[in-house]
XYZ file of C-alpha atoms in Angstrom:
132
model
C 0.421 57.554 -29.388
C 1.738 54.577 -27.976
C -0.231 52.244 -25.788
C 1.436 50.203 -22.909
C 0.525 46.524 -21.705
C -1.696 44.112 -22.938
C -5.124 43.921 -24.709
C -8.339 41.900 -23.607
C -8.133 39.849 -26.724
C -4.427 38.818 -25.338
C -4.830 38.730 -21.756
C -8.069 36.441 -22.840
C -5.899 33.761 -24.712
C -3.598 33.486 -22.105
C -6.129 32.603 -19.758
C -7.658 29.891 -22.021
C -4.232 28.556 -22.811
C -3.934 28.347 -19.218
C -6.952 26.813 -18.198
C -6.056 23.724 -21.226
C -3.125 23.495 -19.605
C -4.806 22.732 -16.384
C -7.301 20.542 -17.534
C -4.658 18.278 -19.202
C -2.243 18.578 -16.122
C -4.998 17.979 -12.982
C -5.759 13.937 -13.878
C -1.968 13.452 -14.283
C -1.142 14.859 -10.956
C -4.216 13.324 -9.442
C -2.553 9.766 -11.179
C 0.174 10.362 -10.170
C -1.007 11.187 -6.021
C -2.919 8.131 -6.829
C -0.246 5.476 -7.417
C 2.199 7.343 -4.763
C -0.422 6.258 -1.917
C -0.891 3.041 -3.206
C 2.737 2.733 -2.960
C 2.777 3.831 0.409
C 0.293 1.175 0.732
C 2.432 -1.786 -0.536
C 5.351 -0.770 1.390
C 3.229 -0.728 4.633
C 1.832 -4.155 4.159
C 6.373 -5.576 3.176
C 6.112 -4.320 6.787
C 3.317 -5.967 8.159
C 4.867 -9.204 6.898
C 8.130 -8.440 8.402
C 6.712 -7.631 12.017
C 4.544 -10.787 11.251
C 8.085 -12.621 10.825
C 9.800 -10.905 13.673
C 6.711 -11.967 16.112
C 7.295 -15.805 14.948
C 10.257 -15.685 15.416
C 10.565 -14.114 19.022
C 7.411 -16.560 19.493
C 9.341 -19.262 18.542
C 12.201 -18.364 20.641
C 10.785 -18.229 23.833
C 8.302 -21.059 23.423
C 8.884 -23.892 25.791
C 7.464 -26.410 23.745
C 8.552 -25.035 20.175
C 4.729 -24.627 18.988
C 3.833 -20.955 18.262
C 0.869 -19.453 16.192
C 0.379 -20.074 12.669
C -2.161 -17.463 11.955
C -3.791 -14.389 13.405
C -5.188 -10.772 12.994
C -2.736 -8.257 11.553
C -4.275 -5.148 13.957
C -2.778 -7.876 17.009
C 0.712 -6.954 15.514
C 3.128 -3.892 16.125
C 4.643 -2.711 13.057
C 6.534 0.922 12.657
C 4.553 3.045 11.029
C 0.836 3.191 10.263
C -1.453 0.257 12.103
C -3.464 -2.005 10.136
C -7.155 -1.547 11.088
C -7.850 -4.815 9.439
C -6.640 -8.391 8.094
C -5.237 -12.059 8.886
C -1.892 -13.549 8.554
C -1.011 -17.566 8.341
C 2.485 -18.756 8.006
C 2.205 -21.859 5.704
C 4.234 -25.034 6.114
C 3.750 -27.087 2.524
C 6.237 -28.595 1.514
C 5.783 -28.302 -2.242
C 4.391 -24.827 -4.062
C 1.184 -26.580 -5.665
C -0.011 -26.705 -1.899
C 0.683 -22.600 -1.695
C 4.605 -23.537 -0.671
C 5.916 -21.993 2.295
C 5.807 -18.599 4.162
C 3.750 -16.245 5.175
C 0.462 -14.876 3.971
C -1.321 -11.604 4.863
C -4.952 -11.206 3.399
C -7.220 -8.157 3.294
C -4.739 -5.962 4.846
C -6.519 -2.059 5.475
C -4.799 0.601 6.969
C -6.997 3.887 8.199
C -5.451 6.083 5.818
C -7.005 4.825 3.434
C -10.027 2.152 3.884
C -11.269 2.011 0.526
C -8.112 -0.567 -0.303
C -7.241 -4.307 0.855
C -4.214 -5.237 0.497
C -1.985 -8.750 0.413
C 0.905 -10.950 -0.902
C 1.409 -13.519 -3.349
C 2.425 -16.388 -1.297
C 4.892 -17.530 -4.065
C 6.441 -14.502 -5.113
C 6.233 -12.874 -2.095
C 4.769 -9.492 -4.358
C 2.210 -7.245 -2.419
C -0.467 -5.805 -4.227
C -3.425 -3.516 -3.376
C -6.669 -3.084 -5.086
C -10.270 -1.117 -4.359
């Protein structure tokens, strides 16, 4: 007599194979969610020091006596996408990089999304990074 389909013993090691197989994919994909957001998060605050730029320079523009705002709270500023909840800018006018150089700064940057991170840029290299 011939049996069909599988025994417990099989359908057994299938499941444990499956369930390793979970357990070593779940903290990649979780790594991997991880770093996309905090991506997300980087790119948000390039933006926040672009709309930061673009509100200078309109600033500037249409300033009768050429004096605008060198610093100020990033949830004051419309950028596309997500709104900061929290942070300051400060356009810096050095003239030489040992004072911090030129440009401009964001600090403690949060968006709602996700609160537990502050992000920022490094003045001279202009890189944004974001940490717990």
């Amino acid at each position: 007599m011939k049996k069909n389909g599988f025994t417990l013993i099989e359908l057994l090691a299938v499941i444990i194979v499956l369930a390793i197989i979970a357990l070593i994919a779940t903290p990649i994909i979780f790594n991997v969610i991880e770093n996309a957001k905090l991506k997300s998060l980087e790119n948000s605050t390039y933006g926040v020091v672009d709309a930061v730029r673009m509100q200078y320079m309109e600033n500037l523009m249409n300033s009768a006596d050429g004096t605008v705002d060198l610093s100020g709270d990033v949830k004051d500023i419309t950028v596309s996408g997500e709104q900061p909840i929290a942070g300051t800018w400060e356009i810096t006018n050095a003239a030489n990089v040992a004072d911090g150089g030129r440009g401009i700064k964001v600090t403690g940057v949060q968006f709602k999304s996700m609160e537990k991170y502050t992000c920022a840029n490094d003045l001279t290299t202009g890189k944004v990074t974001c940490a717990k």
